[in-house]
Amino acid sequence: MDTALLLILWRRPSETKKLIKAIKKIKPNNLYIACDGPIKKDFQCSQNVKEVKRLIETEINWDCSIKKRYSLENKGCKIGCTDAISWFFSHEEEGIILEDDCIPNNEFFIFCSELLEKYRFDNRIWQISGNGYQQGIIRGEASYFFSKYPQMWGWATWRRCWEKYDKDMKDWENNDIKKNLKKSFDSIKIWLYWKIIWDDIFYHGSPDTWDYQWVFTCMLNSGLIILPNKDLVKNIGFGPLASHNKNSKNSTLFKDYQNNIFPIKHPKYIYRFIEADLYLENTIQVKSPVRFYLKLILRFLKRKGARFFHY
């Protein structure tokens, strides 16, 4: 495979070994590897990171160009992943990105490569995702459809898009931008869901992540996201070593990957599939409206006396 591939790794040797085994089947010619450093004074984390690096040296044994970026200290998810992706796109115009817990099937790589080329100069398209999370529901008559929601468990994009990314979301301070974004959401419930997330990131620096900012960037630019009608990547990272997805029960929402998406059939028209986005909103984002609103009330009470809505 000629399309450039970035692997973002850290402290999970078992998952890393499975990921390398998966990419070995397609033997990418152009490979980038970024690995964050261990947490200070955490012996087990240090040993795990060393084992990940050992796997890189011993398991990647096919003929390919490899560029490595190893951090000596732990940067965390937000800075570590952001720096890795920015480093990748400082060398490449386009490419595929996989974190250590995202295990793709062979078709994922061909799917991304073909669509990276097809939409290379189409500024409406911002990302190609490896999953659609529609639980077997087929959207439209093509192999994929268009959404407003980036899915980052195996994805691809172009430098032209990533160069607009801002991990600190400075545009969130602009009230006109907030008002315009609010109009783009299908319901006040979903707007509140995302507003809470973006408020936390901008005003409180929490959680330590990079992907919610990418969602903000794509939505701010009205970017369309390609989602396949068959999931092509499986996430195996739920558990105690995960940065965020520590509850293994949540993994039941996401099925194993599926095969036979080929030959790829392209949609006749480019438009957002609203029904698919509503499904994502109600099954993944706000799974329980009652729990969501209770959480909203508790959140307000917890921050009583502080500015909750930053308008």
Short mmCIF file of C-alpha atoms in Angstrom, two decimals:
data_model
loop_
_atom_site.label_atom_id
_atom_site.label_comp_id
_atom_site.label_asym_id
_atom_site.label_seq_id
_atom_site.Cartn_x
_atom_site.Cartn_y
_atom_site.Cartn_z
CA MET A 1 0.00 0.00 0.00
CA ASP A 2 1.41 3.37 -1.01
CA THR A 3 -0.86 5.59 1.12
CA ALA A 4 1.03 6.94 4.14
CA LEU A 5 0.01 5.46 7.50
CA LEU A 6 0.46 6.95 10.97
CA LEU A 7 0.38 4.74 14.08
CA ILE A 8 -0.17 6.52 17.41
CA LEU A 9 1.07 4.27 20.21
CA TRP A 10 1.74 4.44 23.93
CA ARG A 11 1.61 1.91 26.77
CA ARG A 12 -0.41 -1.03 25.46
CA PRO A 13 1.87 -3.78 24.12
CA SER A 14 -0.91 -6.34 23.62
CA GLU A 15 -3.02 -4.00 21.51
CA THR A 16 0.05 -2.76 19.64
CA LYS A 17 1.05 -6.29 18.69
CA LYS A 18 -2.44 -6.96 17.28
CA LEU A 19 -2.37 -3.69 15.34
CA ILE A 20 1.02 -4.47 13.79
CA LYS A 21 -0.25 -7.94 12.88
CA ALA A 22 -3.21 -6.33 11.09
CA ILE A 23 -1.14 -3.86 9.08
CA LYS A 24 1.45 -6.52 8.25
CA LYS A 25 -1.16 -8.08 5.96
CA ILE A 26 -1.11 -5.05 3.67
CA LYS A 27 2.56 -4.09 4.28
CA PRO A 28 2.37 -0.27 3.97
CA ASN A 29 5.34 1.23 2.16
CA ASN A 30 5.26 4.55 4.00
CA LEU A 31 4.93 4.21 7.77
CA TYR A 32 5.03 6.84 10.53
CA ILE A 33 5.11 5.84 14.20
CA ALA A 34 4.56 8.19 17.14
CA CYS A 35 4.88 6.92 20.71
CA ASP A 36 4.24 9.02 23.82
CA GLY A 37 6.58 8.78 26.78
CA PRO A 38 5.91 7.08 30.13
CA ILE A 39 4.21 8.77 33.07
CA LYS A 40 6.84 10.07 35.48
CA LYS A 41 7.62 7.68 38.36
CA ASP A 42 5.25 5.04 36.98
CA PHE A 43 7.44 1.93 36.67
CA GLN A 44 4.80 -0.26 35.00
CA CYS A 45 3.98 2.42 32.43
CA SER A 46 7.70 2.78 31.68
CA GLN A 47 8.06 -0.96 31.15
CA ASN A 48 5.00 -1.06 28.91
CA VAL A 49 6.31 1.77 26.74
CA LYS A 50 9.66 -0.03 26.42
CA GLU A 51 7.83 -3.18 25.32
CA VAL A 52 5.85 -1.21 22.72
CA LYS A 53 9.11 0.14 21.28
CA ARG A 54 10.60 -3.36 21.25
CA LEU A 55 7.59 -4.59 19.26
CA ILE A 56 8.08 -1.79 16.76
CA GLU A 57 11.69 -2.87 16.21
CA THR A 58 11.01 -6.60 15.99
CA GLU A 59 7.53 -6.99 14.46
CA ILE A 60 7.75 -4.45 11.65
CA ASN A 61 9.99 -6.60 9.49
CA TRP A 62 8.84 -5.92 5.95
CA ASP A 63 10.57 -3.58 3.52
CA CYS A 64 9.20 -0.07 4.08
CA SER A 65 10.12 3.52 4.86
CA ILE A 66 9.70 4.19 8.61
CA LYS A 67 9.80 7.54 10.40
CA LYS A 68 9.65 7.45 14.20
CA ARG A 69 8.77 10.10 16.76
CA TYR A 70 9.37 8.96 20.33
CA SER A 71 8.64 11.32 23.22
CA LEU A 72 10.99 11.08 26.20
CA GLU A 73 8.32 12.37 28.57
CA ASN A 74 4.58 11.91 28.74
CA LYS A 75 2.71 14.61 26.83
CA GLY A 76 -0.77 13.24 27.40
CA CYS A 77 -3.55 12.62 24.94
CA LYS A 78 -4.25 16.20 23.83
CA ILE A 79 -0.70 17.33 23.10
CA GLY A 80 0.73 13.90 22.27
CA CYS A 81 -1.85 13.02 19.61
CA THR A 82 -2.02 16.56 18.22
CA ASP A 83 1.76 16.75 17.84
CA ALA A 84 1.84 13.29 16.23
CA ILE A 85 -0.79 14.11 13.61
CA SER A 86 0.72 17.54 12.88
CA TRP A 87 4.15 15.90 12.45
CA PHE A 88 2.60 13.38 10.06
CA PHE A 89 1.00 16.08 7.90
CA SER A 90 4.17 18.16 7.90
CA HIS A 91 5.52 15.36 5.68
CA GLU A 92 2.39 14.11 3.88
CA GLU A 93 -0.48 15.73 1.95
CA GLU A 94 -2.88 12.95 2.98
CA GLY A 95 -2.91 9.76 4.95
CA ILE A 96 -4.46 7.20 7.28
CA ILE A 97 -4.34 7.39 11.09
CA LEU A 98 -4.69 4.50 13.55
CA GLU A 99 -4.33 4.52 17.33
CA ASP A 100 -3.04 1.42 19.08
CA ASP A 101 -6.47 0.02 19.99
CA CYS A 102 -8.02 0.33 16.53
CA ILE A 103 -7.75 -2.92 14.57
CA PRO A 104 -8.72 -2.59 10.89
CA ASN A 105 -9.55 -5.22 8.33
CA ASN A 106 -7.78 -5.23 4.96
CA GLU A 107 -10.64 -3.45 3.22
CA PHE A 108 -10.26 -0.39 5.46
CA PHE A 109 -6.96 0.55 3.84
CA ILE A 110 -8.23 0.21 0.28
CA PHE A 111 -11.41 2.09 1.19
CA CYS A 112 -9.43 5.01 2.64
CA SER A 113 -6.87 5.07 -0.17
CA GLU A 114 -9.48 5.12 -2.92
CA LEU A 115 -11.54 7.85 -1.29
CA LEU A 116 -8.53 9.97 -0.36
CA GLU A 117 -7.77 10.11 -4.06
CA LYS A 118 -11.37 10.62 -5.19
CA TYR A 119 -12.05 13.56 -2.86
CA ARG A 120 -8.53 14.96 -2.73
CA PHE A 121 -9.56 18.34 -4.11
CA ASP A 122 -13.16 18.44 -2.89
CA ASN A 123 -13.14 20.97 -0.06
CA ARG A 124 -16.56 19.80 1.13
CA ILE A 125 -15.13 16.48 2.32
CA TRP A 126 -13.06 16.57 5.50
CA GLN A 127 -12.57 13.01 6.66
CA ILE A 128 -12.95 9.35 5.79
CA SER A 129 -13.90 7.19 8.78
CA GLY A 130 -13.56 3.45 9.21
CA ASN A 131 -16.92 3.07 10.98
CA GLY A 132 -20.48 4.30 10.56
CA TYR A 133 -21.94 2.81 13.76
CA GLN A 134 -25.40 2.22 12.29
CA GLN A 135 -25.74 -1.28 13.78
CA GLY A 136 -26.43 -2.92 10.42
CA ILE A 137 -28.75 -0.23 9.04
CA ILE A 138 -27.80 0.62 5.44
CA ARG A 139 -27.97 4.30 4.58
CA GLY A 140 -28.67 4.91 0.91
CA GLU A 141 -27.69 2.70 -2.01
CA ALA A 142 -23.93 3.30 -1.97
CA SER A 143 -21.04 1.83 0.00
CA TYR A 144 -20.85 4.94 2.18
CA PHE A 145 -22.77 8.06 3.15
CA PHE A 146 -22.02 11.55 4.45
CA SER A 147 -22.31 12.72 8.05
CA LYS A 148 -21.43 15.77 10.13
CA TYR A 149 -19.77 13.58 12.79
CA PRO A 150 -16.12 12.52 12.50
CA GLN A 151 -15.41 9.02 13.87
CA MET A 152 -11.78 8.62 14.88
CA TRP A 153 -11.35 4.89 15.48
CA GLY A 154 -9.46 4.48 12.22
CA TRP A 155 -9.67 7.44 9.85
CA ALA A 156 -8.02 9.40 7.07
CA THR A 157 -7.83 13.01 6.03
CA TRP A 158 -5.82 15.61 4.12
CA ARG A 159 -3.33 18.27 5.17
CA ARG A 160 -5.71 20.88 3.72
CA CYS A 161 -8.14 20.03 6.53
CA TRP A 162 -5.79 19.32 9.42
CA GLU A 163 -3.97 22.64 9.00
CA LYS A 164 -7.17 24.36 10.20
CA TYR A 165 -7.19 22.34 13.44
CA ASP A 166 -6.74 24.21 16.74
CA LYS A 167 -6.35 22.07 19.85
CA ASP A 168 -7.19 25.07 22.05
CA MET A 169 -10.41 25.96 20.20
CA LYS A 170 -9.77 29.70 20.31
CA ASP A 171 -12.79 30.34 18.05
CA TRP A 172 -15.10 29.02 20.80
CA GLU A 173 -14.71 32.39 22.53
CA ASN A 174 -16.58 34.05 19.66
CA ASN A 175 -20.30 34.28 20.55
CA ASP A 176 -21.34 34.69 16.90
CA ILE A 177 -19.65 31.39 16.10
CA LYS A 178 -21.52 29.71 18.94
CA LYS A 179 -24.85 31.06 17.72
CA ASN A 180 -24.21 29.90 14.17
CA LEU A 181 -23.10 26.45 15.34
CA LYS A 182 -26.20 26.13 17.49
CA LYS A 183 -28.38 26.60 14.37
CA SER A 184 -26.63 23.67 12.67
CA PHE A 185 -27.76 21.11 15.27
CA ASP A 186 -30.90 19.04 14.85
CA SER A 187 -32.09 19.49 18.46
CA ILE A 188 -31.37 21.59 21.55
CA LYS A 189 -30.52 18.35 23.40
CA ILE A 190 -27.62 17.56 21.07
CA TRP A 191 -26.48 21.19 21.03
CA LEU A 192 -26.29 21.12 24.84
CA TYR A 193 -24.40 17.83 24.70
CA TRP A 194 -21.67 19.32 22.51
CA LYS A 195 -21.73 22.72 24.18
CA ILE A 196 -20.97 21.12 27.54
CA ILE A 197 -18.04 19.23 26.02
CA TRP A 198 -16.61 22.28 24.28
CA ASP A 199 -17.11 24.50 27.33
CA ASP A 200 -15.18 22.00 29.45
CA ILE A 201 -12.32 21.86 26.96
CA PHE A 202 -12.10 25.63 26.43
CA TYR A 203 -12.72 26.89 29.97
CA HIS A 204 -11.46 24.01 32.10
CA GLY A 205 -9.00 22.06 29.92
CA SER A 206 -10.91 18.83 30.49
CA PRO A 207 -10.85 16.11 29.32
CA ASP A 208 -7.27 15.68 28.17
CA THR A 209 -8.11 14.86 24.56
CA TRP A 210 -7.73 16.09 21.00
CA ASP A 211 -10.69 14.62 19.12
CA TYR A 212 -13.54 16.82 20.39
CA GLN A 213 -11.57 19.78 19.06
CA TRP A 214 -11.37 18.06 15.68
CA VAL A 215 -15.15 17.60 15.68
CA PHE A 216 -15.44 21.34 16.41
CA THR A 217 -13.07 22.18 13.55
CA CYS A 218 -14.99 20.04 11.05
CA MET A 219 -18.37 21.45 12.10
CA LEU A 220 -17.06 25.02 12.10
CA ASN A 221 -16.07 24.54 8.46
CA SER A 222 -19.27 22.62 7.50
CA GLY A 223 -17.09 19.64 6.66
CA LEU A 224 -18.74 16.42 5.52
CA ILE A 225 -17.46 13.11 6.86
CA ILE A 226 -17.52 9.85 4.89
CA LEU A 227 -18.89 6.92 6.93
CA PRO A 228 -18.99 3.38 5.48
CA ASN A 229 -22.15 1.29 5.44
CA LYS A 230 -20.11 -1.55 6.91
CA ASP A 231 -17.81 -1.03 9.89
CA LEU A 232 -14.19 -1.67 8.92
CA VAL A 233 -12.38 -1.17 12.25
CA LYS A 234 -12.79 -2.80 15.67
CA ASN A 235 -11.81 -1.02 18.89
CA ILE A 236 -10.17 -3.39 21.39
CA GLY A 237 -9.03 -0.74 23.85
CA PHE A 238 -11.83 -0.68 26.42
CA GLY A 239 -10.37 -1.34 29.86
CA PRO A 240 -8.07 -0.02 32.64
CA LEU A 241 -5.18 0.99 30.35
CA ALA A 242 -7.42 3.14 28.15
CA SER A 243 -7.09 6.91 28.45
CA HIS A 244 -10.87 7.44 28.38
CA ASN A 245 -12.81 4.25 27.52
CA LYS A 246 -12.20 2.38 30.77
CA ASN A 247 -15.66 0.79 31.00
CA SER A 248 -15.59 -2.44 28.98
CA LYS A 249 -19.40 -2.56 28.99
CA ASN A 250 -19.44 0.32 26.51
CA SER A 251 -17.72 -1.88 23.93
CA THR A 252 -21.05 -3.63 23.27
CA LEU A 253 -22.17 -0.54 21.36
CA PHE A 254 -19.53 -1.17 18.72
CA LYS A 255 -19.62 -4.37 16.66
CA ASP A 256 -16.71 -6.25 15.15
CA TYR A 257 -15.63 -5.13 11.71
CA GLN A 258 -17.36 -6.46 8.61
CA ASN A 259 -16.08 -7.52 5.19
CA ASN A 260 -17.26 -7.31 1.59
CA ILE A 261 -17.64 -3.57 1.11
CA PHE A 262 -16.18 -3.97 -2.40
CA PRO A 263 -16.56 -3.01 -5.11
CA ILE A 264 -17.06 0.48 -3.74
CA LYS A 265 -20.24 2.11 -5.00
CA HIS A 266 -20.18 5.89 -4.78
CA PRO A 267 -23.24 8.02 -3.91
CA LYS A 268 -24.79 9.92 -6.80
CA TYR A 269 -25.13 13.07 -4.70
CA ILE A 270 -23.18 14.62 -1.86
CA TYR A 271 -25.42 15.50 1.08
CA ARG A 272 -25.59 14.84 4.81
CA PHE A 273 -27.65 11.77 5.69
CA ILE A 274 -29.70 13.31 8.52
CA GLU A 275 -31.33 10.03 9.61
CA ALA A 276 -27.88 8.50 10.16
CA ASP A 277 -26.76 11.47 12.25
CA LEU A 278 -29.91 11.28 14.36
CA TYR A 279 -29.16 7.61 14.97
CA LEU A 280 -25.62 8.43 16.09
CA GLU A 281 -26.92 11.15 18.38
CA ASN A 282 -29.46 8.89 20.08
CA THR A 283 -27.41 5.68 20.35
CA ILE A 284 -23.88 6.90 21.00
CA GLN A 285 -23.96 10.52 22.14
CA VAL A 286 -27.12 10.82 24.28
CA LYS A 287 -28.07 7.18 24.87
CA SER A 288 -30.39 7.99 27.78
CA PRO A 289 -32.20 11.37 27.66
CA VAL A 290 -33.31 11.06 31.31
CA ARG A 291 -29.76 10.39 32.48
CA PHE A 292 -28.50 13.21 30.28
CA TYR A 293 -30.85 15.81 31.75
CA LEU A 294 -30.16 14.61 35.29
CA LYS A 295 -26.47 15.00 34.57
CA LEU A 296 -27.15 18.49 33.23
CA ILE A 297 -29.01 19.48 36.42
CA LEU A 298 -26.32 18.04 38.70
CA ARG A 299 -23.68 19.82 36.68
CA PHE A 300 -25.49 23.12 37.08
CA LEU A 301 -25.84 22.63 40.85
CA LYS A 302 -22.18 21.69 41.17
CA ARG A 303 -21.13 24.88 39.46
CA LYS A 304 -23.66 27.11 41.18
CA GLY A 305 -22.22 30.57 41.53
CA ALA A 306 -20.01 30.15 38.46
CA ARG A 307 -20.90 30.97 34.89
CA PHE A 308 -22.44 27.80 33.45
CA PHE A 309 -23.52 29.10 30.08
CA HIS A 310 -20.78 31.13 28.50
CA TYR A 311 -22.74 33.36 26.17
#
